[in-house]
Amino acid sequence: MTDGFKEVLEKSSLHPKPAGLVLQYGTAGFRTNAKQLDHIMFRMGLLATLRSRKTKATIGVMVTASHNPEEDNGVKLIDPMGEMLTATWEDFATQLANTEQKELLAALKDIINKEAINMKLEAEVFVGKDTRSSSASLSQAVLDGVHALGGQSKDYGLVTTPQLHYMVCCQNSHGQYGEATVEGYCSKLSQAFLALSKNASNRTDDQKHLFVDGANGIGAPKLREVESHLKKQLQISIFNDGSRGKLNHQCGADFVKVQQKPPTGVEISPGDRCCSFDGDADRIVYYYTDSRGFFHLLDGDKIATLISTFLKELLVQAGLDLKIAVVQTAYANGSSTRYLEDTMKVIVRCTKTGVKHLHHAAQEFDIGVYFEANGHGTVLFSKTAEEKVQLLAKSTNINDERKRAALLLQNTVNVINQTVGDAISDMLLIEAILAIKGMTVQQWDAIYSDLPNRQLKVTVSDRRVIETTDAERRAVSPAGLQEAIDGLVKKYKQARSFVRPSGTEDVVRVYAEADSQESADALAHEVSLAVHRLAGGVGAEPKPLH
Ligand code: NG1
Ligand code: ZN
C-alpha cells in the first residue's frame, strides 16, 4: 500500500495541477479547454481505480467533450452496469480534481477511508477516447493514474462513448449482455437489425439509402465498421467523416438541432433521409428538406414518438401487458408531449436535464423510452419485461401474429444499447422501424407538427443565481424572474418558456416555443432580456433576432 502511494506521488508530479484551478464534475463529467485537463485525467484514473475496488467491478473512463469544439476535451466515469457515475462519487471526483498538488495523497486517503476501500483488491479500468487531437495524451494520463494505484487497464483506443459503456456492461455481466469487443458490439447490433429487416416488405435501393453526417468525429469510422456487417440492407453515405473538416464545426447533431438547418459538407437532395451524429456518437437527429427547400428536423422527441408507437403496437399484437412510458425534459416540444399523452395515451414523465435523470426515471417502468430533444436517448427494458418477451418468443403454441410480434420485440431489445444513448444503435432501430412500417421520413414527420421554438444563451456573472424547480420548468430565484417570464408568456399563443443554468457551459439557457416562429423568437428574446436584467447579465443586452 505504501509503495502504491509512493508511485502516486511520483507520477502525479508528471501531471501537476495548475494552482488555484477549480473545475466541477458536471452533467457530463469534466469538460473544458483541453490544456487544463492533464491533472484531471490522471486523477480520474486514480478515482476509477478506487471505484473499481469499491464496486469489485470494471469501471470505464471515456475521454471526450462530445459536441464541444475541437479545442475542448473532457472525461467521465462509467459505473459497473454501463450507467453514469453515482452522485456521491461525482462529489469525490470534484474534490479530487480541485485538491492542490501537495494535498493529493491526503484527499485520496480520505476517499479510501470514507468508502472503506480494500486496497488489496484487484482493480480494472476500461479506457476509451474520441478523435480530438488532445485525446491521445489525455487518455495516457488516465492510464498513468490507473497504473499508479496498481489497477489493471484495457485501452480500447478510439471508440464512441456508448461503445465504451457497452464494453463495461458486457464485462461486468460476464458476457451476458454481449462480448466486450468492438467486433462483438458490431455483430450483436447488426444481427438484430438484419433480423428486424426481414419483416420489411421489398424496398428499393433508394428507400434503403441513408445520408449520415459524422460530425467529423469518431462516429464515422465506427459506423463504417458496423456497415460492413449490414449486408447492404442499409446503404449509407457518410459525410463529415473526419478526413477533411473540423470536429463539430458547422456540423453534427448539436449544430443541426440548435441552428435548425442542415450541416455543411452534406450534399443532399429534397426528400433524402439524413441524420447527424454528435462528436462522440451518443446523439442522433434526423432531417430532410422538402421540394420547396424547407428544412424539417426530426429530433429526439420525434424519435421517442416513433419508437414508442412501434413498441406499443407490438405489445398489443403480442398480447403482452407491459407498462410503457416516455421520459422527456423541459426541452421536449409541447406538441410531442400532447401527442404522446392525448393521442398515444402513454405515460409521460418530465425530469431535469441530464441523461442520468432520464435514465433513472425510465427504470421505473417495464419499458422506458427516454430521449432528450437534442437526440440523446435509448430504451430500457426491465428484467421482467425482457423475460416475458423471451418466453413468448420461444413459445410454440401461439398464433402467427403473436409470434411475429414477440420476435420483433426480442430483436428490438437486442438492437438497442440500453446502457446509454447511442447514435449507431438508435439509427439502426429507427431504420428498421421505418422499413417495417413502410414509412417515409415525411410520413414519420407528419405524426405531429412541432411548435416553433428557439433556444438562446445569456451570459451572466454567476449563473448559479438562477435556481429552478418543477423539473427546471420554473425559476425560484432571482426574485421577480419567474413573474417576468409568466408575464411575457401570456402575450403569445400556445407559448411556453423557461430558463436554467447550463451544466456544461458558463451560460444561462433560454427556451421558448409559441404558435409561430416570429413569436417564439420574440419571446425567447424578451426572456433573454429579463435574464440579463434580473440575473446579472454581462456585456451588452441581447439584441432581437429580427
Ligand atoms: P446543458 O449545458 O446543461 O444544457 C447539455 C444539453 C443536455 C445534455 C448535456 C450533456 C441541451 C439544452 N442541453 O446540457 O441535454 O445533453 O449537454 O451533453 O441540449
Ligand atoms: Zn455526445
Coordinates of C-alpha atoms and ligand atoms in Angstrom, one line a residue:
M1 CA 0.0 0.0 0.0
T2 CA 2.8 2.4 0.9
D3 CA 4.5 1.5 -2.3
G4 CA 1.4 2.3 -4.3
F5 CA 1.2 5.7 -2.8
K6 CA 4.8 6.3 -3.5
E7 CA 4.1 5.8 -7.1
V8 CA 1.1 8.1 -7.0
L9 CA 3.4 10.8 -5.6
E10 CA 6.0 10.3 -8.3
K11 CA 3.6 10.0 -11.2
S12 CA 1.4 12.9 -10.0
S13 CA 4.3 15.3 -10.3
L14 CA 4.3 14.5 -14.0
H15 CA 0.6 15.6 -14.2
P16 CA 0.7 18.7 -11.9
K17 CA -2.4 20.7 -11.1
P18 CA -2.2 24.4 -12.0
A19 CA -2.5 26.1 -8.6
G20 CA -5.9 27.7 -8.0
L21 CA -7.7 26.0 -10.9
V22 CA -11.2 24.9 -9.9
L23 CA -13.3 22.6 -12.0
Q24 CA -16.6 20.8 -11.4
Y25 CA -17.8 17.3 -12.3
G26 CA -20.9 18.5 -14.1
T27 CA -23.8 16.9 -16.0
A28 CA -21.3 15.3 -18.4
G29 CA -18.2 14.9 -16.2
F30 CA -15.4 17.4 -16.5
R31 CA -15.4 19.5 -19.7
T32 CA -13.2 22.5 -20.6
N33 CA -10.3 23.6 -22.7
A34 CA -8.0 20.5 -23.2
K35 CA -5.0 22.4 -21.9
Q36 CA -6.4 22.4 -18.4
L37 CA -7.2 18.8 -18.2
D38 CA -4.0 16.7 -17.8
H39 CA -4.1 16.6 -14.0
I40 CA -7.8 15.9 -14.1
M41 CA -7.2 12.9 -16.3
F42 CA -4.5 11.4 -14.1
R43 CA -6.7 11.9 -11.0
M44 CA -9.7 10.3 -12.7
G45 CA -7.5 7.3 -13.4
L46 CA -6.9 7.2 -9.7
L47 CA -10.5 7.6 -8.8
A48 CA -11.7 5.0 -11.3
T49 CA -9.3 2.5 -9.7
L50 CA -10.7 3.2 -6.3
R51 CA -14.3 2.9 -7.7
S52 CA -13.3 -0.4 -9.2
R53 CA -12.1 -1.7 -5.9
K54 CA -15.2 -0.4 -4.1
T55 CA -17.6 -2.0 -6.6
K56 CA -15.5 -5.1 -7.2
A57 CA -16.2 -4.5 -10.9
T58 CA -14.7 -3.0 -14.0
I59 CA -15.1 0.8 -14.4
G60 CA -14.9 2.9 -17.6
V61 CA -13.2 6.2 -18.3
M62 CA -14.1 8.0 -21.5
V63 CA -12.1 10.9 -22.8
T64 CA -14.3 13.1 -24.9
A65 CA -16.0 16.5 -24.9
S66 CA -18.9 15.3 -27.1
H67 CA -20.3 18.2 -29.1
N68 CA -18.0 20.8 -27.8
P69 CA -15.4 22.5 -30.1
E70 CA -12.2 20.6 -31.0
E71 CA -10.1 22.6 -28.6
D72 CA -12.1 21.3 -25.6
N73 CA -11.9 17.9 -24.0
G74 CA -13.5 16.1 -21.1
V75 CA -13.7 13.0 -19.1
K76 CA -16.5 10.9 -17.5
L77 CA -16.5 7.7 -15.5
I78 CA -18.8 4.8 -16.2
D79 CA -20.2 2.7 -13.4
P80 CA -20.4 -1.2 -13.5
M81 CA -23.6 -1.7 -15.5
G82 CA -22.6 0.9 -18.0
E83 CA -24.5 3.7 -16.2
M84 CA -23.3 7.2 -15.3
L85 CA -21.2 7.5 -12.1
T86 CA -23.2 7.6 -9.0
A87 CA -23.8 11.1 -7.3
T88 CA -21.7 10.7 -4.2
W89 CA -18.7 9.8 -6.3
E90 CA -19.3 12.8 -8.5
D91 CA -18.5 14.8 -5.4
F92 CA -15.4 12.8 -4.8
A93 CA -14.4 13.5 -8.4
T94 CA -14.8 17.2 -7.8
Q95 CA -12.8 17.1 -4.5
L96 CA -10.0 15.1 -6.0
A97 CA -9.8 17.4 -9.1
N98 CA -9.6 20.6 -7.0
T99 CA -7.1 19.4 -4.4
E100 CA -3.8 21.2 -4.6
Q101 CA -0.8 19.1 -5.5
K102 CA 0.6 18.7 -2.0
E103 CA -2.7 17.6 -0.5
L104 CA -3.4 14.9 -3.2
L105 CA -2.4 11.9 -1.0
A106 CA -4.5 13.1 1.9
A107 CA -7.5 13.6 -0.4
L108 CA -7.1 10.1 -1.8
K109 CA -6.8 8.5 1.7
D110 CA -9.9 10.5 2.7
I111 CA -11.9 8.8 0.0
I112 CA -10.4 5.4 0.8
N113 CA -11.4 5.8 4.5
K114 CA -14.8 7.2 3.9
E115 CA -15.7 4.3 1.5
A116 CA -13.7 1.7 3.4
I117 CA -11.9 0.6 0.3
N118 CA -9.8 -2.5 0.5
M119 CA -6.6 -1.5 -1.4
K120 CA -5.5 -5.1 -1.7
L121 CA -8.3 -6.0 -4.1
E122 CA -7.8 -6.1 -7.8
A123 CA -9.0 -3.2 -9.9
E124 CA -9.8 -3.0 -13.6
V125 CA -10.5 0.1 -15.7
F126 CA -11.5 0.3 -19.4
V127 CA -10.4 3.5 -21.2
G128 CA -11.7 4.9 -24.5
K129 CA -11.2 8.2 -26.3
D130 CA -12.6 10.3 -29.2
T131 CA -10.8 11.7 -32.2
R132 CA -9.7 15.0 -30.7
S133 CA -6.0 15.7 -31.2
S134 CA -5.7 16.1 -27.4
S135 CA -7.3 12.8 -26.6
A136 CA -4.2 10.6 -27.1
S137 CA -2.1 12.2 -24.4
L138 CA -5.1 12.8 -22.1
S139 CA -6.1 9.2 -22.2
Q140 CA -2.5 8.2 -21.5
A141 CA -2.7 10.4 -18.3
V142 CA -5.8 8.4 -17.3
L143 CA -3.8 5.2 -17.8
D144 CA -0.9 6.6 -15.7
G145 CA -3.4 7.2 -12.9
V146 CA -4.8 3.7 -13.0
H147 CA -1.3 2.1 -13.0
A148 CA 0.0 4.4 -10.2
L149 CA -2.6 2.8 -7.9
G150 CA -1.9 -0.7 -9.1
G151 CA -5.0 -1.1 -11.3
Q152 CA -5.2 -3.2 -14.5
S153 CA -6.3 -1.3 -17.6
K154 CA -7.6 -2.1 -21.0
D155 CA -7.2 0.6 -23.6
Y156 CA -10.0 0.5 -26.2
G157 CA -8.4 3.4 -28.1
L158 CA -10.8 5.2 -30.4
V159 CA -14.4 4.2 -29.6
T160 CA -17.7 6.0 -29.3
T161 CA -18.9 6.9 -25.8
P162 CA -21.8 4.4 -26.0
Q163 CA -19.4 1.7 -27.2
L164 CA -17.3 2.1 -24.0
H165 CA -20.5 2.0 -21.9
Y166 CA -21.4 -1.2 -23.7
M167 CA -18.0 -2.8 -23.1
V168 CA -18.2 -2.1 -19.3
C169 CA -21.6 -3.6 -19.1
C170 CA -20.6 -6.7 -21.1
Q171 CA -17.5 -7.2 -18.9
N172 CA -19.5 -6.9 -15.6
S173 CA -22.3 -9.1 -16.8
H174 CA -19.7 -11.7 -17.7
G175 CA -20.7 -11.7 -21.4
Q176 CA -24.5 -12.0 -20.8
Y177 CA -25.0 -8.6 -22.4
G178 CA -22.6 -9.4 -25.2
E179 CA -18.9 -9.7 -25.9
A180 CA -16.8 -6.8 -24.7
T181 CA -15.2 -6.1 -28.0
V182 CA -15.9 -3.7 -30.9
E183 CA -16.5 -6.8 -33.1
G184 CA -18.9 -8.2 -30.5
Y185 CA -20.8 -4.9 -30.5
C186 CA -21.0 -4.7 -34.3
S187 CA -22.2 -8.3 -34.7
K188 CA -24.8 -8.1 -31.9
L189 CA -26.4 -4.9 -33.2
S190 CA -26.2 -5.9 -36.9
Q191 CA -27.6 -9.4 -36.4
A192 CA -30.6 -7.8 -34.6
F193 CA -31.0 -5.2 -37.3
L194 CA -30.9 -7.9 -40.1
A195 CA -33.5 -10.0 -38.2
L196 CA -35.8 -6.9 -37.9
S197 CA -35.3 -6.0 -41.6
K198 CA -36.6 -9.4 -42.7
N199 CA -40.0 -8.1 -41.7
A200 CA -39.8 -5.2 -44.1
S201 CA -41.5 -5.6 -47.5
N202 CA -39.3 -5.2 -50.6
R203 CA -37.6 -1.9 -50.6
T204 CA -35.8 -0.1 -53.4
D205 CA -32.2 0.9 -53.1
D206 CA -33.4 4.5 -52.7
Q207 CA -35.5 3.5 -49.7
K208 CA -32.6 1.8 -48.1
H209 CA -30.4 4.9 -48.6
L210 CA -29.4 7.0 -45.6
F211 CA -27.1 10.0 -45.5
V212 CA -25.1 10.3 -42.3
D213 CA -23.2 13.4 -41.0
G214 CA -20.5 12.0 -38.8
A215 CA -19.7 15.4 -37.2
N216 CA -16.1 14.8 -38.2
G217 CA -15.8 12.6 -35.1
I218 CA -15.5 9.0 -34.0
G219 CA -19.0 8.1 -35.2
A220 CA -18.0 7.9 -38.9
P221 CA -15.2 5.3 -38.7
K222 CA -17.2 3.2 -36.2
L223 CA -20.3 3.3 -38.4
R224 CA -18.2 2.0 -41.3
E225 CA -17.3 -1.0 -39.1
V226 CA -20.9 -1.7 -38.4
E227 CA -21.9 -1.1 -42.0
S228 CA -19.7 -4.0 -43.2
H229 CA -22.0 -6.3 -41.2
L230 CA -25.2 -5.0 -42.7
K231 CA -25.3 -7.0 -46.0
K232 CA -26.5 -3.9 -47.9
Q233 CA -29.8 -3.9 -46.0
L234 CA -28.9 -0.3 -45.3
Q235 CA -27.0 1.8 -47.8
I236 CA -25.1 4.5 -46.0
S237 CA -23.3 7.6 -47.4
I238 CA -21.2 9.2 -44.7
F239 CA -20.4 12.9 -44.8
N240 CA -18.1 14.8 -42.5
D241 CA -16.2 11.6 -41.8
G242 CA -13.2 13.5 -40.3
S243 CA -11.0 13.2 -43.4
R244 CA -11.2 16.9 -44.0
G245 CA -13.4 19.1 -41.8
K246 CA -13.1 20.1 -38.2
L247 CA -14.8 18.3 -35.4
N248 CA -18.4 19.5 -34.7
H249 CA -17.7 22.6 -36.8
Q250 CA -20.8 23.6 -38.7
C251 CA -21.9 20.0 -38.5
G252 CA -23.1 17.4 -36.1
A253 CA -26.3 16.8 -34.2
D254 CA -26.0 19.8 -31.9
F255 CA -25.4 22.2 -34.7
V256 CA -28.3 20.9 -36.7
K257 CA -30.7 20.9 -33.7
V258 CA -29.8 24.3 -32.4
Q259 CA -29.4 26.1 -35.7
Q260 CA -32.3 24.2 -37.2
K261 CA -30.5 23.8 -40.5
P262 CA -28.6 21.1 -42.4
P263 CA -24.9 20.7 -41.7
T264 CA -22.3 22.0 -44.2
G265 CA -20.4 19.3 -46.1
V266 CA -23.5 17.3 -46.9
E267 CA -24.8 17.1 -50.5
I268 CA -28.5 16.1 -50.2
S269 CA -31.5 16.5 -52.5
P270 CA -35.1 17.2 -51.5
G271 CA -36.6 14.2 -49.7
D272 CA -33.3 12.5 -48.9
R273 CA -33.3 10.9 -45.4
C274 CA -30.4 12.3 -43.4
C275 CA -29.1 12.1 -39.9
S276 CA -26.4 13.7 -37.8
F277 CA -24.3 12.2 -35.0
D278 CA -22.5 14.3 -32.4
G279 CA -18.7 14.2 -31.8
D280 CA -18.8 11.1 -29.7
A281 CA -21.8 9.5 -31.3
D282 CA -24.2 9.3 -28.4
R283 CA -26.7 11.7 -30.0
I284 CA -28.6 11.5 -33.3
V285 CA -31.2 13.7 -35.1
Y286 CA -32.8 13.1 -38.4
Y287 CA -33.9 15.7 -41.1
Y288 CA -34.8 16.3 -44.7
T289 CA -35.5 19.2 -47.0
D290 CA -38.8 19.3 -48.9
S291 CA -39.3 20.2 -52.6
R292 CA -39.7 23.9 -51.6
G293 CA -36.3 23.8 -49.9
F294 CA -37.7 23.9 -46.3
F295 CA -35.7 22.2 -43.7
H296 CA -37.5 19.6 -41.5
L297 CA -35.9 18.4 -38.3
L298 CA -36.9 15.1 -36.6
D299 CA -35.3 15.5 -33.1
G300 CA -35.2 13.3 -30.0
D301 CA -39.0 13.9 -29.4
K302 CA -39.9 12.6 -32.8
I303 CA -37.6 9.7 -32.4
A304 CA -39.2 8.8 -29.0
T305 CA -42.6 9.1 -30.6
L306 CA -41.7 6.7 -33.4
I307 CA -40.1 4.2 -31.1
S308 CA -42.8 4.2 -28.5
T309 CA -45.6 3.9 -31.1
F310 CA -43.8 0.9 -32.6
L311 CA -43.3 -0.7 -29.3
K312 CA -46.9 -0.1 -28.2
E313 CA -48.3 -1.7 -31.3
L314 CA -46.0 -4.7 -30.8
L315 CA -47.1 -5.1 -27.2
V316 CA -50.8 -5.1 -28.3
Q317 CA -50.1 -7.7 -31.1
A318 CA -48.1 -9.9 -28.7
G319 CA -50.8 -9.6 -26.1
L320 CA -48.2 -8.6 -23.5
D321 CA -49.3 -6.4 -20.6
L322 CA -46.3 -4.2 -20.0
K323 CA -46.3 -0.6 -18.8
I324 CA -44.6 1.7 -21.3
A325 CA -43.6 5.3 -20.6
V326 CA -41.8 8.1 -22.4
V327 CA -39.4 10.2 -20.3
Q328 CA -38.6 13.8 -21.6
T329 CA -37.1 17.0 -20.2
A330 CA -38.5 20.6 -20.3
Y331 CA -36.9 21.0 -23.7
A332 CA -39.3 18.5 -25.3
N333 CA -41.5 20.2 -27.8
G334 CA -45.0 20.8 -26.4
S335 CA -46.6 19.1 -29.4
S336 CA -44.8 15.9 -28.7
T337 CA -45.9 15.8 -25.1
R338 CA -49.5 16.5 -26.1
Y339 CA -49.4 13.8 -28.9
L340 CA -47.9 11.2 -26.6
E341 CA -50.4 11.8 -23.8
D342 CA -53.6 12.6 -25.7
T343 CA -53.4 10.5 -28.8
M344 CA -51.0 7.7 -27.9
K345 CA -52.2 7.5 -24.3
V346 CA -48.7 6.7 -23.0
I347 CA -47.4 7.8 -19.6
V348 CA -45.1 10.8 -20.0
R349 CA -42.6 11.9 -17.3
C350 CA -40.5 15.1 -17.2
T351 CA -37.1 15.2 -15.5
K352 CA -34.3 17.6 -15.1
T353 CA -31.8 17.9 -18.0
G354 CA -29.0 15.3 -18.0
V355 CA -29.2 11.8 -19.1
K356 CA -28.8 10.2 -15.7
H357 CA -32.1 11.8 -14.6
L358 CA -33.9 10.5 -17.6
H359 CA -32.3 7.1 -17.2
H360 CA -33.4 6.7 -13.6
A361 CA -36.9 7.8 -14.4
A362 CA -37.1 5.3 -17.3
Q363 CA -36.0 2.4 -15.0
E364 CA -39.3 2.7 -13.1
F365 CA -41.3 1.2 -16.0
D366 CA -41.4 -2.1 -17.8
I367 CA -40.4 -0.3 -20.9
G368 CA -39.0 3.2 -20.5
V369 CA -38.3 5.2 -23.7
Y370 CA -36.2 8.2 -22.9
F371 CA -34.9 11.0 -25.2
E372 CA -33.6 14.5 -24.8
A373 CA -34.9 16.8 -27.5
N374 CA -31.3 17.0 -28.7
G375 CA -31.3 13.4 -29.7
H376 CA -29.7 11.6 -26.8
G377 CA -31.7 8.7 -25.7
T378 CA -32.4 5.0 -25.6
V379 CA -35.0 2.4 -24.4
L380 CA -34.8 0.5 -21.1
F381 CA -36.4 -2.9 -20.6
S382 CA -36.9 -4.2 -17.1
K383 CA -35.8 -7.7 -16.3
T384 CA -39.4 -8.8 -16.1
A385 CA -40.2 -7.3 -19.5
E386 CA -37.2 -9.0 -21.1
E387 CA -38.1 -12.3 -19.6
K388 CA -41.7 -12.1 -20.8
V389 CA -40.6 -11.2 -24.3
Q390 CA -38.0 -14.1 -24.4
L391 CA -40.6 -16.6 -23.1
L392 CA -43.2 -15.6 -25.7
A393 CA -40.6 -15.6 -28.5
K394 CA -39.8 -19.2 -27.6
S395 CA -43.3 -20.4 -27.2
T396 CA -44.8 -22.8 -29.8
N397 CA -48.5 -22.7 -29.0
I398 CA -49.3 -19.1 -30.0
N399 CA -50.7 -17.7 -33.3
D400 CA -48.5 -16.3 -36.0
E401 CA -49.3 -12.7 -35.3
R402 CA -48.3 -13.0 -31.6
K403 CA -45.2 -15.0 -32.6
R404 CA -44.1 -12.4 -35.1
A405 CA -44.6 -9.5 -32.6
A406 CA -42.7 -11.4 -29.9
L407 CA -39.7 -12.0 -32.3
L408 CA -39.8 -8.4 -33.3
L409 CA -39.7 -7.3 -29.7
Q410 CA -36.9 -9.7 -29.0
N411 CA -34.8 -8.3 -31.8
T412 CA -35.7 -4.7 -30.8
V413 CA -34.2 -5.4 -27.4
N414 CA -31.0 -6.7 -29.0
V415 CA -30.5 -3.8 -31.4
I416 CA -30.8 -1.3 -28.5
N417 CA -27.8 -0.3 -26.4
Q418 CA -29.6 0.0 -23.1
T419 CA -26.6 1.4 -21.2
V420 CA -26.8 4.9 -22.7
G421 CA -28.0 6.9 -25.7
D422 CA -26.2 5.5 -28.8
A423 CA -26.4 7.2 -32.3
I424 CA -25.4 4.0 -34.2
S425 CA -27.9 1.7 -32.3
D426 CA -30.7 4.3 -32.4
M427 CA -30.1 4.8 -36.1
L428 CA -30.4 1.0 -36.7
L429 CA -33.6 0.8 -34.7
I430 CA -35.1 3.8 -36.5
E431 CA -34.2 2.5 -39.9
A432 CA -35.6 -0.9 -39.0
I433 CA -38.9 0.7 -37.8
L434 CA -39.3 2.8 -40.9
A435 CA -38.6 -0.2 -43.1
I436 CA -41.0 -2.5 -41.2
K437 CA -43.8 0.1 -41.2
G438 CA -43.0 1.0 -44.8
M439 CA -42.8 4.7 -43.7
T440 CA -41.0 7.5 -45.4
V441 CA -39.3 10.2 -43.4
Q442 CA -42.1 12.7 -44.4
Q443 CA -44.7 10.3 -43.1
W444 CA -42.8 10.0 -39.8
D445 CA -42.5 13.8 -39.6
A446 CA -46.3 14.2 -40.2
I447 CA -47.2 12.2 -37.0
Y448 CA -47.4 15.6 -35.3
S449 CA -46.2 19.1 -36.1
D450 CA -43.6 20.7 -33.8
L451 CA -44.4 24.1 -32.2
P452 CA -41.9 26.6 -33.5
N453 CA -39.2 27.1 -30.9
R454 CA -36.0 28.9 -30.1
Q455 CA -33.0 28.3 -27.8
L456 CA -30.8 31.2 -26.8
K457 CA -27.9 31.7 -24.4
V458 CA -27.3 34.6 -22.0
T459 CA -24.0 35.3 -20.2
V460 CA -24.3 36.4 -16.6
S461 CA -21.6 36.9 -14.0
D462 CA -22.7 33.9 -11.9
R463 CA -25.2 31.5 -13.5
R464 CA -25.8 29.8 -10.1
V465 CA -28.0 32.8 -9.1
I466 CA -30.7 31.0 -11.2
E467 CA -32.3 28.2 -9.2
T468 CA -35.1 26.2 -10.6
T469 CA -37.9 23.8 -9.5
D470 CA -40.5 21.5 -11.2
A471 CA -38.0 19.7 -13.4
E472 CA -36.4 23.1 -14.3
R473 CA -39.6 24.5 -15.7
R474 CA -39.8 27.3 -13.1
A475 CA -37.2 29.6 -11.7
V476 CA -37.3 30.3 -7.9
S477 CA -34.5 32.8 -7.9
P478 CA -33.5 35.5 -8.6
A479 CA -36.6 37.3 -7.3
G480 CA -39.0 38.5 -9.9
L481 CA -37.6 36.5 -12.8
Q482 CA -40.4 33.8 -13.0
E483 CA -43.0 36.5 -12.7
A484 CA -41.4 38.3 -15.6
I485 CA -41.4 35.1 -17.7
D486 CA -45.0 34.4 -16.8
G487 CA -46.0 37.9 -17.9
L488 CA -44.2 37.5 -21.2
V489 CA -45.5 34.1 -22.0
K490 CA -49.1 35.4 -21.6
K491 CA -48.5 37.7 -24.6
Y492 CA -48.2 34.8 -27.1
K493 CA -50.4 31.9 -28.2
Q494 CA -49.5 28.3 -27.2
A495 CA -46.4 29.8 -25.6
R496 CA -44.1 28.3 -23.0
S497 CA -40.7 29.4 -21.8
F498 CA -38.1 28.6 -19.1
V499 CA -34.6 29.4 -18.2
R500 CA -31.9 27.3 -16.5
P501 CA -28.1 27.5 -15.9
S502 CA -26.2 25.2 -18.3
G503 CA -24.4 22.3 -16.7
T504 CA -21.7 22.2 -19.5
E505 CA -21.2 25.8 -20.5
D506 CA -20.9 29.1 -18.5
V507 CA -24.2 30.4 -19.7
V508 CA -27.9 30.6 -18.9
R509 CA -30.0 28.8 -21.4
V510 CA -33.3 30.3 -22.6
Y511 CA -36.0 28.2 -24.3
A512 CA -39.2 29.5 -25.8
E513 CA -41.9 28.0 -28.0
A514 CA -45.1 29.5 -29.5
D515 CA -47.6 29.2 -32.3
S516 CA -45.3 30.9 -34.9
Q517 CA -41.5 31.2 -35.4
E518 CA -41.7 35.0 -35.1
S519 CA -43.5 34.7 -31.7
A520 CA -41.1 32.0 -30.4
D521 CA -38.1 34.2 -31.5
A522 CA -39.6 37.3 -29.9
L523 CA -40.5 35.5 -26.7
A524 CA -37.0 34.0 -26.4
H525 CA -35.5 37.4 -26.9
E526 CA -37.7 39.1 -24.3
V527 CA -37.0 36.4 -21.8
S528 CA -33.2 36.7 -22.5
L529 CA -33.6 40.4 -21.7
A530 CA -35.3 39.6 -18.5
V531 CA -32.5 37.2 -17.5
H532 CA -29.8 39.8 -18.5
R533 CA -31.5 42.5 -16.3
L534 CA -32.5 40.4 -13.3
A535 CA -29.7 37.8 -13.1
G536 CA -26.6 39.9 -13.5
G537 CA -26.1 39.9 -17.3
V538 CA -22.6 40.5 -18.6
G539 CA -21.9 42.8 -21.6
A540 CA -24.4 44.3 -23.9
E541 CA -28.1 43.4 -23.6
P542 CA -29.3 40.7 -26.0
K543 CA -30.4 42.1 -29.4
P544 CA -33.7 41.0 -31.1
L545 CA -33.3 38.1 -33.6
H546 CA -35.0 40.0 -36.4
Ligands
NG1_1 P1 -26.6 21.8 -20.5 O1 -25.4 22.5 -21.0 O2 -26.6 21.5 -19.0 O3 -27.8 22.4 -21.1 C1 -26.3 20.0 -22.5 C2 -27.6 19.5 -23.1 C3 -28.1 18.4 -22.2 C4 -27.1 17.2 -22.1 C5 -25.7 17.8 -21.7 C6 -24.6 16.8 -21.8 C7 -29.4 20.9 -24.0 C8 -30.4 22.0 -23.9 N1 -28.6 20.6 -23.0 O4 -26.5 20.3 -21.1 O5 -29.3 17.9 -22.7 O6 -27.0 16.5 -23.3 O7 -25.4 18.9 -22.5 O8 -24.1 16.6 -23.0 O9 -29.4 20.3 -25.1
ZN2 ZN -22.2 13.3 -27.1

